[in-house]
mmCIF file of C-alpha atoms in Angstrom:
data_model
loop_
_atom_site.group_PDB
_atom_site.id
_atom_site.type_symbol
_atom_site.label_atom_id
_atom_site.label_comp_id
_atom_site.label_asym_id
_atom_site.label_seq_id
_atom_site.Cartn_x
_atom_site.Cartn_y
_atom_site.Cartn_z
ATOM 1 C CA MET X 1 -7.391 -17.871 -15.095
ATOM 2 C CA THR X 2 -9.057 -14.864 -13.488
ATOM 3 C CA ARG X 3 -10.948 -15.530 -10.269
ATOM 4 C CA ARG X 4 -13.351 -13.442 -8.241
ATOM 5 C CA LEU X 5 -12.260 -12.752 -4.651
ATOM 6 C CA ARG X 6 -14.371 -12.408 -1.512
ATOM 7 C CA PRO X 7 -15.468 -8.792 -1.058
ATOM 8 C CA VAL X 8 -14.126 -7.298 2.181
ATOM 9 C CA GLY X 9 -14.534 -3.916 3.867
ATOM 10 C CA LEU X 10 -11.979 -1.512 5.298
ATOM 11 C CA GLY X 11 -12.029 -3.357 8.627
ATOM 12 C CA PHE X 12 -10.142 -6.176 6.871
ATOM 13 C CA THR X 13 -6.917 -4.202 7.432
ATOM 14 C CA GLU X 14 -7.351 -4.952 11.145
ATOM 15 C CA ASP X 15 -8.692 -8.514 11.134
ATOM 16 C CA ALA X 16 -7.221 -10.191 8.034
ATOM 17 C CA PRO X 17 -5.500 -13.529 8.691
ATOM 18 C CA THR X 18 -2.317 -12.079 7.179
ATOM 19 C CA ARG X 19 -1.330 -8.440 7.571
ATOM 20 C CA LEU X 20 1.976 -7.076 6.355
ATOM 21 C CA VAL X 21 2.644 -3.502 7.468
ATOM 22 C CA PHE X 22 5.456 -1.347 6.117
ATOM 23 C CA THR X 23 6.434 2.271 6.740
ATOM 24 C CA ALA X 24 8.694 4.770 5.019
ATOM 25 C CA ARG X 25 9.232 8.495 5.273
ATOM 26 C CA ALA X 26 8.879 10.854 2.301
ATOM 27 C CA SER X 27 9.998 14.475 2.320
ATOM 28 C CA ALA X 28 6.976 15.470 0.203
ATOM 29 C CA ALA X 29 3.828 16.712 1.932
ATOM 30 C CA PRO X 30 0.894 14.316 2.444
ATOM 31 C CA ASP X 31 -1.214 16.113 -0.185
ATOM 32 C CA ALA X 32 1.472 15.585 -2.847
ATOM 33 C CA VAL X 33 1.903 11.915 -1.958
ATOM 34 C CA TYR X 34 -1.867 11.413 -1.976
ATOM 35 C CA ARG X 35 -2.197 12.996 -5.437
ATOM 36 C CA ALA X 36 0.402 10.575 -6.809
ATOM 37 C CA LEU X 37 -1.377 7.603 -5.229
ATOM 38 C CA ALA X 38 -5.017 8.402 -5.894
ATOM 39 C CA GLU X 39 -5.289 11.048 -8.592
ATOM 40 C CA GLU X 40 -2.355 10.190 -10.858
ATOM 41 C CA VAL X 41 -3.030 6.456 -11.033
ATOM 42 C CA THR X 42 -1.527 6.063 -14.513
ATOM 43 C CA GLY X 43 1.786 7.340 -13.122
ATOM 44 C CA TRP X 44 2.313 4.373 -10.764
ATOM 45 C CA PRO X 45 4.628 2.464 -13.172
ATOM 46 C CA SER X 46 7.019 5.449 -13.156
ATOM 47 C CA TRP X 47 7.747 5.082 -9.440
ATOM 48 C CA PHE X 48 6.561 1.621 -8.309
ATOM 49 C CA ARG X 49 8.845 -0.736 -10.202
ATOM 50 C CA ALA X 50 6.638 -3.847 -9.866
ATOM 51 C CA VAL X 51 3.688 -2.080 -11.546
ATOM 52 C CA THR X 52 3.650 -2.253 -15.346
ATOM 53 C CA LEU X 53 0.185 -0.729 -15.883
ATOM 54 C CA ALA X 54 -2.268 1.155 -13.699
ATOM 55 C CA ARG X 55 -5.379 2.912 -14.872
ATOM 56 C CA PRO X 56 -8.604 4.089 -13.294
ATOM 57 C CA THR X 57 -11.851 2.335 -14.153
ATOM 58 C CA GLY X 58 -15.474 3.062 -13.407
ATOM 59 C CA GLY X 59 -14.984 6.819 -13.409
ATOM 60 C CA GLY X 60 -12.244 6.536 -10.778
ATOM 61 C CA GLY X 61 -14.144 4.144 -8.522
ATOM 62 C CA GLY X 62 -11.896 1.261 -9.525
ATOM 63 C CA ARG X 63 -8.496 0.424 -10.936
ATOM 64 C CA GLU X 64 -6.935 -2.041 -13.331
ATOM 65 C CA VAL X 65 -3.393 -2.949 -12.303
ATOM 66 C CA ARG X 66 -0.806 -5.225 -13.891
ATOM 67 C CA LEU X 67 2.425 -6.291 -12.246
ATOM 68 C CA MET X 68 5.652 -7.785 -13.522
ATOM 69 C CA GLY X 69 5.274 -11.481 -14.178
ATOM 70 C CA GLY X 70 1.780 -11.146 -15.635
ATOM 71 C CA VAL X 71 -0.177 -10.610 -12.406
ATOM 72 C CA ARG X 72 -3.473 -8.781 -13.009
ATOM 73 C CA PHE X 73 -5.878 -7.084 -10.590
ATOM 74 C CA GLN X 74 -9.317 -5.528 -10.996
ATOM 75 C CA GLU X 75 -9.884 -3.363 -7.927
ATOM 76 C CA THR X 76 -12.487 -1.247 -6.180
ATOM 77 C CA VAL X 77 -11.353 1.943 -4.458
ATOM 78 C CA MET X 78 -12.581 1.660 -0.859
ATOM 79 C CA ALA X 79 -11.284 4.945 0.587
ATOM 80 C CA ALA X 80 -9.984 8.124 -0.993
ATOM 81 C CA ASP X 81 -9.471 10.643 1.822
ATOM 82 C CA PRO X 82 -7.356 13.488 0.384
ATOM 83 C CA GLY X 83 -3.997 13.817 2.090
ATOM 84 C CA ARG X 84 -4.769 10.979 4.519
ATOM 85 C CA ARG X 85 -5.739 7.604 3.125
ATOM 86 C CA TYR X 86 -6.064 5.615 -0.085
ATOM 87 C CA ALA X 87 -7.329 2.027 0.012
ATOM 88 C CA TYR X 88 -8.468 -0.485 -2.581
ATOM 89 C CA ARG X 89 -9.819 -4.019 -2.593
ATOM 90 C CA VAL X 90 -8.909 -6.605 -5.217
ATOM 91 C CA ASP X 91 -12.081 -8.018 -6.787
ATOM 92 C CA GLU X 92 -10.561 -10.194 -9.518
ATOM 93 C CA THR X 93 -7.071 -11.580 -10.030
ATOM 94 C CA ASN X 94 -5.148 -14.342 -11.718
ATOM 95 C CA VAL X 95 -3.052 -14.981 -8.571
ATOM 96 C CA PRO X 96 -3.711 -18.542 -7.361
ATOM 97 C CA GLY X 97 -4.760 -19.195 -3.785
ATOM 98 C CA VAL X 98 -5.720 -15.720 -2.652
ATOM 99 C CA ARG X 99 -9.284 -15.432 -1.314
ATOM 100 C CA ALA X 100 -9.360 -11.759 -0.278
ATOM 101 C CA LEU X 101 -6.937 -8.833 -0.599
ATOM 102 C CA LEU X 102 -7.077 -5.205 0.521
ATOM 103 C CA GLU X 103 -4.305 -2.613 0.496
ATOM 104 C CA GLU X 104 -4.334 0.626 2.460
ATOM 105 C CA TRP X 105 -1.945 3.582 2.280
ATOM 106 C CA LEU X 106 -2.102 5.859 5.336
ATOM 107 C CA LEU X 107 -0.374 9.238 5.187
ATOM 108 C CA THR X 108 0.592 11.136 8.339
ATOM 109 C CA PRO X 109 2.422 14.459 8.506
ATOM 110 C CA ALA X 110 5.930 13.407 9.540
ATOM 111 C CA ASP X 111 6.335 16.303 11.974
ATOM 112 C CA ARG X 112 3.625 14.652 14.107
ATOM 113 C CA SER X 113 4.856 11.105 13.603
ATOM 114 C CA PRO X 114 8.141 10.389 15.445
ATOM 115 C CA ALA X 115 6.679 10.254 18.953
ATOM 116 C CA ALA X 116 3.470 8.588 17.813
ATOM 117 C CA ALA X 117 5.088 6.205 15.361
ATOM 118 C CA THR X 118 6.544 3.870 17.965
ATOM 119 C CA ALA X 119 4.873 2.236 20.884
ATOM 120 C CA PRO X 120 6.328 -0.513 23.072
ATOM 121 C CA GLY X 121 5.289 -3.932 21.849
ATOM 122 C CA THR X 122 4.083 -2.841 18.411
ATOM 123 C CA PRO X 123 5.293 -4.762 15.373
ATOM 124 C CA GLY X 124 8.271 -3.546 13.352
ATOM 125 C CA ALA X 125 8.125 -2.487 9.735
ATOM 126 C CA GLY X 126 6.952 -5.353 7.605
ATOM 127 C CA THR X 127 5.986 -7.558 10.524
ATOM 128 C CA PRO X 128 2.650 -9.329 10.312
ATOM 129 C CA ALA X 129 0.461 -7.894 13.043
ATOM 130 C CA ALA X 130 -2.034 -9.942 14.963
ATOM 131 C CA PRO X 131 -5.675 -8.972 14.418
ATOM 132 C CA GLY X 132 -6.575 -6.029 16.620
ATOM 133 C CA THR X 133 -2.925 -5.047 17.181
ATOM 134 C CA PRO X 134 -2.083 -1.425 16.335
ATOM 135 C CA ALA X 135 -0.049 -1.505 13.141
ATOM 136 C CA THR X 136 2.388 1.275 13.921
ATOM 137 C CA THR X 137 6.110 1.125 13.364
ATOM 138 C CA SER X 138 9.129 3.199 14.065
ATOM 139 C CA ALA X 139 10.035 5.818 11.515
ATOM 140 C CA PRO X 140 13.553 6.636 10.352
ATOM 141 C CA GLY X 141 15.310 9.672 11.710
ATOM 142 C CA ALA X 142 16.321 10.825 15.147
ATOM 143 C CA PRO X 143 13.802 9.842 17.799
ATOM 144 C CA GLY X 144 11.589 12.670 18.926
ATOM 145 C CA THR X 145 12.733 15.120 16.254
ATOM 146 C CA ALA X 146 10.197 16.874 14.078
ATOM 147 C CA THR X 147 10.935 16.805 10.354
ATOM 148 C CA PRO X 148 8.695 17.856 7.485
ATOM 149 C CA GLY X 149 7.216 15.377 5.087
ATOM 150 C CA THR X 150 5.023 12.318 5.266
ATOM 151 C CA LEU X 151 5.098 9.036 7.104
ATOM 152 C CA VAL X 152 3.686 6.518 4.610
ATOM 153 C CA ARG X 153 2.224 3.309 6.035
ATOM 154 C CA TRP X 154 1.218 0.531 3.640
ATOM 155 C CA THR X 155 -0.917 -2.320 4.950
ATOM 156 C CA PHE X 156 -1.229 -5.423 2.803
ATOM 157 C CA ALA X 157 -4.126 -7.495 4.188
ATOM 158 C CA ALA X 158 -4.892 -10.904 2.703
ATOM 159 C CA ASP X 159 -6.598 -14.222 3.185
ATOM 160 C CA GLY X 160 -5.974 -17.560 1.562
ATOM 161 C CA PRO X 161 -5.209 -21.179 2.399
ATOM 162 C CA PRO X 162 -2.232 -21.966 4.678
ATOM 163 C CA ALA X 163 0.169 -22.449 1.736
ATOM 164 C CA PHE X 164 -0.724 -19.009 0.374
ATOM 165 C CA ARG X 165 -0.287 -17.360 3.799
ATOM 166 C CA LEU X 166 3.079 -19.050 4.252
ATOM 167 C CA ALA X 167 4.248 -17.905 0.811
ATOM 168 C CA LEU X 168 3.085 -14.356 1.544
ATOM 169 C CA ALA X 169 4.935 -14.298 4.872
ATOM 170 C CA ALA X 170 8.074 -15.534 3.092
ATOM 171 C CA SER X 171 7.771 -12.706 0.562
ATOM 172 C CA ARG X 172 7.675 -10.040 3.318
ATOM 173 C CA PRO X 173 11.325 -8.923 2.880
ATOM 174 C CA ALA X 174 10.889 -8.532 -0.894
ATOM 175 C CA LEU X 175 7.596 -6.654 -0.500
ATOM 176 C CA GLY X 176 9.153 -4.353 2.089
ATOM 177 C CA HIS X 177 12.112 -3.628 -0.165
ATOM 178 C CA SER X 178 9.819 -2.967 -3.119
ATOM 179 C CA PHE X 179 7.675 -0.596 -1.045
ATOM 180 C CA ARG X 180 10.625 1.384 0.388
ATOM 181 C CA THR X 181 12.213 1.689 -3.059
ATOM 182 C CA ALA X 182 8.882 2.872 -4.505
ATOM 183 C CA VAL X 183 8.463 5.555 -1.819
ATOM 184 C CA ARG X 184 12.039 6.795 -2.358
ATOM 185 C CA THR X 185 11.515 6.923 -6.130
ATOM 186 C CA LEU X 186 8.182 8.709 -5.766
ATOM 187 C CA ASP X 187 9.679 11.196 -3.324
ATOM 188 C CA ALA X 188 12.524 11.992 -5.743
ATOM 189 C CA ARG X 189 10.032 12.534 -8.575
ATOM 190 C CA LEU X 190 7.896 14.828 -6.435
ATOM 191 C CA ALA X 191 10.970 16.802 -5.325
ATOM 192 C CA ALA X 192 12.065 17.222 -8.954
ATOM 193 C CA ARG X 193 8.571 18.391 -9.867
ATOM 194 C CA THR X 194 8.610 21.130 -7.217
ATOM 195 C CA ARG X 195 12.081 22.304 -8.291
ATOM 196 C CA SER X 196 11.062 22.715 -11.952
#
């Protein structure tokens, strides 16, 4: 049964009861990663394994997404900042328990990221961050070295009853693995595109 979720704004990424934050590095430039995320929506199933269908709706102001296992989302695009950020809110879903859900993809040029990507006391990749806590994580690679590419940070912000939040926290390792695999696959596809 499809249910309507509580509408939330972009600030939900900072104050949601449950926030899962993951990072990965891509060798592609932020503009190329952004295009794959925001402008080539129908291509998501080719690099994000869990996604079986993705298509824009409402002239690009929304998305319809289907995941493995029959999960369905109707979404509103909340931010589309070329080369920097892509965020969407789930408006309707068949997932039980969830009350609100927002996902945000932040893209940072990797040559600026190593020093800024880690701060003492910040949560590690995939760690739920407390509301108001900066959601930065360490990036792979030698500390302090500048490398080209993009640091991709995915924030999964959600609200639901305690059982839902507990289940989401338990799924953190699987979500992190899925995200890192998706970024690697996307990066390989973008690299192949530039070579051809």
